């Protein structure tokens, strides 16, 4: 099947506007506005994005926001901590569902 | 790539002449991975004493207020000390772009005291505030030596707001743009003060130039096109007003004149009809000259600009 994720495809993101420019423009306006500094700084937003990129395991987003962190002056230490936060949340989110499993077991148990 | 208008139309002009930047040679005690000059201990090019005397002749003939000495490590030029003293005697502000580790080379140990005695402004390279980032780009042990050198400068009164100016220079450690200068300056201040008790005046963030050793890295790793596109996308017309080439003339080790240190490395000389050598220096003509530009100029015009 070849490489499903190709590095050069990140730069082709704009082509998603080809068949519906109106929706794509709306998405991009919202996306860019969401990442503009507001109550949160650019740096905080880039770190959130990096964490989400890892939680979603999106290679394009990981590439983009790892670089984004460097361009905000952050080090490998900052990046690694953000990935740990995302991983911890993923792990915690899985673990809390263990209660559902317990509940399911309790429900059918004598 | 759609080049910005100032590159296509070649309309950028000088807006005065405040700084004479003098490159004293490409010899250096280090060989940093991002060096646009490709300086190293093996480089032989050094400005000779005759050319250094011609530089002083320019200071005698016109009122350029600032002399900016660079290299390589400018301190390795045998004429360096005489040039600094002579420029200071003439009342000029002198900036030395120091790599800091030069203070630990034989015969160079007294440089901090010399700088303090003469009131020289030190612009020191410290590509990051963490050891790993600095040593990867500049060589093992460089961060610790740089910290020791900064402590010596602080002990002499540098960076304390009392007139001895100590500015630091950040370079990205790879193919990405620098962060906002003011934000990174806060990080540097906190990390250097809390970790090492070091203070400084200002941090300058530089964008890596796609020339010299850094360009080789981009080519070797297949990142040149993407980097150039990144620079072009980040083009900010607001940077044009403050570009250093608009108020500076650069003198190469052989006395040839250029619009900046980067044009010097590329051999991109001043346009026809303008003085080409320091001995032909003509301040009036140079103050409003058209500036030779190329694709590399995108690095100085990206984002918030490169000071």
GROMACS .gro file of N, CA and C in nm, chain B residues 71-202:
model
  396
  181UNK      N    1   3.374   3.868   1.248
  181UNK     CA    2   3.469   3.773   1.189
  181UNK      C    3   3.392   3.661   1.121
  182UNK      N    4   3.436   3.543   1.135
  182UNK     CA    5   3.525   3.470   1.227
  182UNK      C    6   3.519   3.523   1.369
  183UNK      N    7   3.625   3.493   1.439
  183UNK     CA    8   3.644   3.557   1.569
  183UNK      C    9   3.731   3.680   1.541
  184UNK      N   10   3.675   3.801   1.548
  184UNK     CA   11   3.753   3.919   1.511
  184UNK      C   12   3.879   3.935   1.596
  185UNK      N   13   3.871   3.883   1.720
  185UNK     CA   14   3.983   3.898   1.813
  185UNK      C   15   4.110   3.826   1.765
  186UNK      N   16   4.094   3.730   1.672
  186UNK     CA   17   4.210   3.655   1.625
  186UNK      C   18   4.294   3.734   1.524
  187UNK      N   19   4.245   3.847   1.480
  187UNK     CA   20   4.323   3.929   1.387
  187UNK      C   21   4.428   4.007   1.467
  188UNK      N   22   4.556   4.002   1.426
  188UNK     CA   23   4.661   4.073   1.501
  188UNK      C   24   4.636   4.225   1.510
  189UNK      N   25   4.560   4.281   1.417
  189UNK     CA   26   4.533   4.426   1.419
  189UNK      C   27   4.414   4.462   1.509
  190UNK      N   28   4.348   4.360   1.565
  190UNK     CA   29   4.221   4.383   1.636
  190UNK      C   30   4.233   4.486   1.749
  191UNK      N   31   4.331   4.463   1.837
  191UNK     CA   32   4.340   4.551   1.955
  191UNK      C   33   4.370   4.695   1.915
  192UNK      N   34   4.463   4.710   1.820
  192UNK     CA   35   4.497   4.846   1.774
  192UNK      C   36   4.375   4.915   1.714
  193UNK      N   37   4.299   4.838   1.637
  193UNK     CA   38   4.181   4.894   1.571
  193UNK      C   39   4.077   4.941   1.673
  194UNK      N   40   4.054   4.858   1.775
  194UNK     CA   41   3.956   4.893   1.878
  194UNK      C   42   4.001   5.020   1.951
  195UNK      N   43   4.127   5.022   1.991
  195UNK     CA   44   4.178   5.138   2.066
  195UNK      C   45   4.171   5.263   1.980
  196UNK      N   46   4.212   5.251   1.854
  196UNK     CA   47   4.215   5.368   1.765
  196UNK      C   48   4.073   5.421   1.739
  197UNK      N   49   3.978   5.331   1.722
  197UNK     CA   50   3.839   5.374   1.698
  197UNK      C   51   3.783   5.443   1.823
  198UNK      N   52   3.816   5.389   1.939
  198UNK     CA   53   3.768   5.451   2.064
  198UNK      C   54   3.834   5.587   2.085
  199UNK      N   55   3.964   5.598   2.051
  199UNK     CA   56   4.032   5.729   2.062
  199UNK      C   57   3.962   5.833   1.974
  200UNK      N   58   3.909   5.787   1.864
  200UNK     CA   59   3.837   5.878   1.773
  200UNK      C   60   3.692   5.901   1.817
  201UNK      N   61   3.659   5.851   1.934
  201UNK     CA   62   3.526   5.876   1.990
  201UNK      C   63   3.414   5.794   1.930
  202UNK      N   64   3.450   5.686   1.862
  202UNK     CA   65   3.345   5.604   1.799
  202UNK      C   66   3.296   5.496   1.895
  203UNK      N   67   3.168   5.466   1.882
  203UNK     CA   68   3.112   5.353   1.956
  203UNK      C   69   3.161   5.226   1.888
  204UNK      N   70   3.216   5.134   1.966
  204UNK     CA   71   3.269   5.011   1.907
  204UNK      C   72   3.189   4.891   1.958
  205UNK      N   73   3.143   4.811   1.863
  205UNK     CA   74   3.074   4.686   1.895
  205UNK      C   75   3.166   4.571   1.853
  206UNK      N   76   3.183   4.473   1.942
  206UNK     CA   77   3.257   4.352   1.903
  206UNK      C   78   3.162   4.235   1.910
  207UNK      N   79   3.156   4.160   1.802
  207UNK     CA   80   3.072   4.039   1.799
  207UNK      C   81   3.160   3.923   1.843
  208UNK      N   82   3.143   3.884   1.967
  208UNK     CA   83   3.233   3.786   2.027
  208UNK      C   84   3.164   3.651   2.044
  209UNK      N   85   3.241   3.545   2.025
  209UNK     CA   86   3.184   3.411   2.049
  209UNK      C   87   3.202   3.366   2.193
  210UNK      N   88   3.262   3.448   2.277
  210UNK     CA   89   3.283   3.425   2.421
  210UNK      C   90   3.392   3.321   2.450
  211UNK      N   91   3.395   3.211   2.377
  211UNK     CA   92   3.496   3.107   2.405
  211UNK      C   93   3.636   3.155   2.369
  212UNK      N   94   3.644   3.260   2.291
  212UNK     CA   95   3.775   3.313   2.251
  212UNK      C   96   3.854   3.360   2.373
  213UNK      N   97   3.783   3.395   2.482
  213UNK     CA   98   3.852   3.442   2.603
  213UNK      C   99   3.941   3.333   2.662
  214UNK      N  100   3.921   3.210   2.621
  214UNK     CA  101   3.997   3.098   2.679
  214UNK      C  102   4.106   3.048   2.587
  215UNK      N  103   4.130   3.118   2.478
  215UNK     CA  104   4.242   3.085   2.388
  215UNK      C  105   4.369   3.154   2.440
  216UNK      N  106   4.482   3.095   2.410
  216UNK     CA  107   4.610   3.149   2.457
  216UNK      C  108   4.631   3.294   2.415
  217UNK      N  109   4.666   3.379   2.509
  217UNK     CA  110   4.694   3.519   2.480
  217UNK      C  111   4.569   3.606   2.472
  218UNK      N  112   4.453   3.548   2.494
  218UNK     CA  113   4.327   3.623   2.480
  218UNK      C  114   4.258   3.642   2.616
  219UNK      N  115   4.323   3.596   2.720
  219UNK     CA  116   4.257   3.592   2.851
  219UNK      C  117   4.217   3.729   2.904
  220UNK      N  118   4.286   3.834   2.857
  220UNK     CA  119   4.260   3.969   2.910
  220UNK      C  120   4.152   4.043   2.832
  221UNK      N  121   4.090   3.979   2.734
  221UNK     CA  122   3.993   4.051   2.649
  221UNK      C  123   3.878   4.115   2.728
  222UNK      N  124   3.818   4.044   2.825
  222UNK     CA  125   3.709   4.110   2.899
  222UNK      C  126   3.753   4.240   2.965
  223UNK      N  127   3.871   4.239   3.024
  223UNK     CA  128   3.922   4.360   3.090
  223UNK      C  129   3.947   4.470   2.987
  224UNK      N  130   4.001   4.431   2.871
  224UNK     CA  131   4.024   4.528   2.763
  224UNK      C  132   3.892   4.593   2.720
  225UNK      N  133   3.791   4.509   2.700
  225UNK     CA  134   3.661   4.560   2.657
  225UNK      C  135   3.605   4.658   2.761
  226UNK      N  136   3.615   4.618   2.889
  226UNK     CA  137   3.560   4.704   2.995
  226UNK      C  138   3.637   4.836   3.001
  227UNK      N  139   3.769   4.830   2.989
  227UNK     CA  140   3.851   4.953   2.997
  227UNK      C  141   3.816   5.049   2.884
  228UNK      N  142   3.790   4.994   2.766
  228UNK     CA  143   3.764   5.079   2.650
  228UNK      C  144   3.614   5.109   2.630
  229UNK      N  145   3.529   5.048   2.709
  229UNK     CA  146   3.385   5.071   2.695
  229UNK      C  147   3.328   5.013   2.567
  230UNK      N  148   3.378   4.898   2.528
  230UNK     CA  149   3.331   4.832   2.406
  230UNK      C  150   3.196   4.762   2.433
  231UNK      N  151   3.104   4.774   2.340
  231UNK     CA  152   2.978   4.697   2.349
  231UNK      C  153   3.005   4.555   2.302
  232UNK      N  154   2.965   4.459   2.383
  232UNK     CA  155   2.985   4.318   2.345
  232UNK      C  156   2.851   4.259   2.298
  233UNK      N  157   2.852   4.205   2.177
  233UNK     CA  158   2.737   4.131   2.125
  233UNK      C  159   2.782   3.985   2.117
  234UNK      N  160   2.729   3.905   2.208
  234UNK     CA  161   2.783   3.770   2.227
  234UNK      C  162   2.686   3.664   2.177
  235UNK      N  163   2.739   3.567   2.104
  235UNK     CA  164   2.656   3.455   2.057
  235UNK      C  165   2.626   3.361   2.172
  236UNK      N  166   2.498   3.334   2.193
  236UNK     CA  167   2.455   3.227   2.284
  236UNK      C  168   2.326   3.173   2.224
  237UNK      N  169   2.339   3.076   2.132
  237UNK     CA  170   2.223   3.036   2.051
  237UNK      C  171   2.102   2.987   2.130
  238UNK      N  172   2.120   2.949   2.257
  238UNK     CA  173   2.006   2.909   2.338
  238UNK      C  174   2.047   2.917   2.484
  239UNK      N  175   1.949   2.905   2.573
  239UNK     CA  176   1.981   2.916   2.715
  239UNK      C  177   1.998   2.780   2.782
  240UNK      N  178   1.991   2.674   2.701
  240UNK     CA  179   2.013   2.539   2.754
  240UNK      C  180   2.140   2.479   2.693
  241UNK      N  181   2.211   2.402   2.773
  241UNK     CA  182   2.341   2.347   2.732
  241UNK      C  183   2.330   2.261   2.606
  242UNK      N  184   2.228   2.175   2.603
  242UNK     CA  185   2.218   2.078   2.493
  242UNK      C  186   2.207   2.150   2.357
  243UNK      N  187   2.123   2.254   2.354
  243UNK     CA  188   2.102   2.327   2.229
  243UNK      C  189   2.229   2.397   2.182
  244UNK      N  190   2.302   2.455   2.274
  244UNK     CA  191   2.423   2.530   2.238
  244UNK      C  192   2.534   2.434   2.195
  245UNK      N  193   2.556   2.329   2.272
  245UNK     CA  194   2.667   2.239   2.241
  245UNK      C  195   2.645   2.162   2.111
  246UNK      N  196   2.519   2.135   2.078
  246UNK     CA  197   2.492   2.063   1.954
  246UNK      C  198   2.531   2.147   1.832
  247UNK      N  199   2.509   2.277   1.842
  247UNK     CA  200   2.539   2.366   1.728
  247UNK      C  201   2.684   2.411   1.728
  248UNK      N  202   2.740   2.433   1.845
  248UNK     CA  203   2.870   2.499   1.854
  248UNK      C  204   2.985   2.408   1.897
  249UNK      N  205   2.952   2.291   1.954
  249UNK     CA  206   3.057   2.200   1.997
  249UNK      C  207   3.049   2.173   2.147
  250UNK      N  208   3.097   2.054   2.187
  250UNK     CA  209   3.089   2.013   2.327
  250UNK      C  210   3.164   2.111   2.418
  251UNK      N  211   3.103   2.142   2.528
  251UNK     CA  212   3.168   2.227   2.629
  251UNK      C  213   3.153   2.376   2.604
  252UNK      N  214   3.095   2.414   2.490
  252UNK     CA  215   3.086   2.556   2.456
  252UNK      C  216   2.991   2.630   2.551
  253UNK      N  217   2.882   2.565   2.589
  253UNK     CA  218   2.785   2.634   2.676
  253UNK      C  219   2.851   2.672   2.808
  254UNK      N  220   2.921   2.576   2.869
  254UNK     CA  221   2.981   2.604   3.000
  254UNK      C  222   3.086   2.714   2.990
  255UNK      N  223   3.166   2.710   2.883
  255UNK     CA  224   3.266   2.816   2.863
  255UNK      C  225   3.197   2.952   2.844
  256UNK      N  226   3.088   2.952   2.770
  256UNK     CA  227   3.015   3.076   2.744
  256UNK      C  228   2.959   3.132   2.876
  257UNK      N  229   2.907   3.043   2.960
  257UNK     CA  230   2.854   3.085   3.090
  257UNK      C  231   2.965   3.146   3.174
  258UNK      N  232   3.080   3.081   3.176
  258UNK     CA  233   3.194   3.133   3.253
  258UNK      C  234   3.235   3.271   3.201
  259UNK      N  235   3.236   3.285   3.068
  259UNK     CA  236   3.275   3.413   3.007
  259UNK      C  237   3.173   3.522   3.042
  260UNK      N  238   3.045   3.488   3.039
  260UNK     CA  239   2.942   3.587   3.073
  260UNK      C  240   2.954   3.629   3.220
  261UNK      N  241   2.989   3.535   3.307
  261UNK     CA  242   3.010   3.569   3.448
  261UNK      C  243   3.125   3.667   3.464
  262UNK      N  244   3.232   3.644   3.384
  262UNK     CA  245   3.346   3.737   3.390
  262UNK      C  246   3.304   3.875   3.346
  263UNK      N  247   3.226   3.882   3.239
  263UNK     CA  248   3.180   4.013   3.189
  263UNK      C  249   3.090   4.081   3.292
  264UNK      N  250   3.001   4.003   3.353
  264UNK     CA  251   2.915   4.060   3.458
  264UNK      C  252   2.997   4.113   3.574
  265UNK      N  253   3.101   4.039   3.611
  265UNK     CA  254   3.185   4.082   3.725
  265UNK      C  255   3.255   4.215   3.695
  266UNK      N  256   3.277   4.243   3.567
  266UNK     CA  257   3.341   4.368   3.527
  266UNK      C  258   3.239   4.481   3.511
  267UNK      N  259   3.112   4.451   3.531
  267UNK     CA  260   3.009   4.555   3.522
  267UNK      C  261   2.925   4.547   3.397
  268UNK      N  262   2.951   4.450   3.312
  268UNK     CA  263   2.872   4.435   3.189
  268UNK      C  264   2.730   4.387   3.219
  269UNK      N  265   2.635   4.441   3.144
  269UNK     CA  266   2.496   4.393   3.151
  269UNK      C  267   2.421   4.441   3.274
  270UNK      N  268   2.477   4.538   3.346
  270UNK     CA  269   2.414   4.583   3.471
  270UNK      C  270   2.343   4.716   3.454
  271UNK      N  271   2.337   4.765   3.331
  271UNK     CA  272   2.270   4.894   3.306
  271UNK      C  273   2.358   5.015   3.335
  272UNK      N  274   2.488   4.992   3.358
  272UNK     CA  275   2.577   5.104   3.394
  272UNK      C  276   2.664   5.153   3.280
  273UNK      N  277   2.630   5.120   3.158
  273UNK     CA  278   2.707   5.172   3.045
  273UNK      C  279   2.788   5.068   2.971
  274UNK      N  280   2.825   4.960   3.038
  274UNK     CA  281   2.896   4.851   2.968
  274UNK      C  282   2.789   4.755   2.916
  275UNK      N  283   2.770   4.762   2.784
  275UNK     CA  284   2.655   4.693   2.725
  275UNK      C  285   2.691   4.550   2.684
  276UNK      N  286   2.608   4.457   2.729
  276UNK     CA  287   2.624   4.316   2.694
  276UNK      C  288   2.493   4.267   2.632
  277UNK      N  289   2.495   4.244   2.502
  277UNK     CA  290   2.378   4.190   2.433
  277UNK      C  291   2.407   4.047   2.388
  278UNK      N  292   2.304   3.965   2.389
  278UNK     CA  293   2.319   3.825   2.348
  278UNK      C  294   2.247   3.801   2.215
  279UNK      N  295   2.293   3.698   2.145
  279UNK     CA  296   2.234   3.665   2.015
  279UNK      C  297   2.185   3.520   2.017
  280UNK      N  298   2.057   3.505   1.982
  280UNK     CA  299   1.997   3.372   1.967
  280UNK      C  300   1.992   3.335   1.819
  281UNK      N  301   2.023   3.212   1.787
  281UNK     CA  302   2.002   3.156   1.652
  281UNK      C  303   1.916   3.031   1.666
  282UNK      N  304   1.820   3.011   1.576
  282UNK     CA  305   1.749   2.882   1.580
  282UNK      C  306   1.849   2.768   1.560
  283UNK      N  307   1.827   2.658   1.632
  283UNK     CA  308   1.917   2.544   1.617
  283UNK      C  309   1.867   2.449   1.508
  284UNK      N  310   1.829   2.506   1.395
  284UNK     CA  311   1.783   2.423   1.285
  284UNK      C  312   1.702   2.503   1.186
  285UNK      N  313   1.622   2.430   1.104
  285UNK     CA  314   1.550   2.492   0.993
  285UNK      C  315   1.413   2.542   1.038
  286UNK      N  316   1.414   2.634   1.130
  286UNK     CA  317   1.288   2.695   1.172
  286UNK      C  318   1.314   2.841   1.206
  287UNK      N  319   1.206   2.919   1.212
  287UNK     CA  320   1.219   3.062   1.234
  287UNK      C  321   1.238   3.092   1.382
  288UNK      N  322   1.298   3.206   1.414
  288UNK     CA  323   1.315   3.240   1.556
  288UNK      C  324   1.183   3.281   1.619
  289UNK      N  325   1.173   3.265   1.752
  289UNK     CA  326   1.054   3.310   1.822
  289UNK      C  327   1.052   3.464   1.833
  290UNK      N  328   0.943   3.517   1.886
  290UNK     CA  329   0.936   3.661   1.911
  290UNK      C  330   1.047   3.700   2.008
  291UNK      N  331   1.117   3.807   1.972
  291UNK     CA  332   1.237   3.846   2.048
  291UNK      C  333   1.205   3.876   2.196
  292UNK      N  334   1.097   3.952   2.220
  292UNK     CA  335   1.070   3.994   2.358
  292UNK      C  336   1.032   3.875   2.444
  293UNK      N  337   0.959   3.782   2.387
  293UNK     CA  338   0.916   3.665   2.464
  293UNK      C  339   1.036   3.577   2.499
  294UNK      N  340   1.123   3.554   2.400
  294UNK     CA  341   1.240   3.470   2.426
  294UNK      C  342   1.336   3.539   2.523
  295UNK      N  343   1.343   3.672   2.514
  295UNK     CA  344   1.431   3.745   2.606
  295UNK      C  345   1.392   3.718   2.751
  296UNK      N  346   1.261   3.711   2.775
  296UNK     CA  347   1.213   3.680   2.912
  296UNK      C  348   1.264   3.542   2.955
  297UNK      N  349   1.258   3.444   2.865
  297UNK     CA  350   1.305   3.308   2.898
  297UNK      C  351   1.455   3.309   2.927
  298UNK      N  352   1.530   3.377   2.841
  298UNK     CA  353   1.675   3.387   2.863
  298UNK      C  354   1.705   3.450   3.000
  299UNK      N  355   1.638   3.563   3.027
  299UNK     CA  356   1.663   3.634   3.153
  299UNK      C  357   1.640   3.542   3.273
  300UNK      N  358   1.527   3.473   3.269
  300UNK     CA  359   1.493   3.388   3.383
  300UNK      C  360   1.592   3.272   3.394
  301UNK      N  361   1.619   3.206   3.283
  301UNK     CA  362   1.705   3.087   3.288
  301UNK      C  363   1.848   3.125   3.327
  302UNK      N  364   1.900   3.233   3.272
  302UNK     CA  365   2.040   3.269   3.301
  302UNK      C  366   2.055   3.326   3.442
  303UNK      N  367   1.953   3.400   3.487
  303UNK     CA  368   1.962   3.457   3.623
  303UNK      C  369   1.945   3.347   3.727
  304UNK      N  370   1.841   3.265   3.710
  304UNK     CA  371   1.814   3.162   3.811
  304UNK      C  372   1.918   3.051   3.809
  305UNK      N  373   1.964   3.015   3.690
  305UNK     CA  374   2.058   2.904   3.679
  305UNK      C  375   2.203   2.943   3.707
  306UNK      N  376   2.239   3.064   3.670
  306UNK     CA  377   2.382   3.099   3.674
  306UNK      C  378   2.411   3.238   3.730
  307UNK      N  379   2.309   3.311   3.769
  307UNK     CA  380   2.331   3.446   3.821
  307UNK      C  381   2.379   3.545   3.717
  308UNK      N  382   2.347   3.519   3.590
  308UNK     CA  383   2.395   3.605   3.481
  308UNK      C  384   2.288   3.706   3.440
  309UNK      N  385   2.332   3.831   3.416
  309UNK     CA  386   2.241   3.934   3.363
  309UNK      C  387   2.297   3.987   3.232
  310UNK      N  388   2.208   4.044   3.152
  310UNK     CA  389   2.250   4.101   3.023
  310UNK      C  390   2.153   4.213   2.986
  311UNK      N  391   2.187   4.288   2.883
  311UNK     CA  392   2.102   4.401   2.845
  311UNK      C  393   1.988   4.359   2.753
  312UNK      N  394   2.020   4.308   2.634
  312UNK     CA  395   1.914   4.273   2.538
  312UNK      C  396   1.947   4.143   2.468
   0.00000   0.00000   0.00000
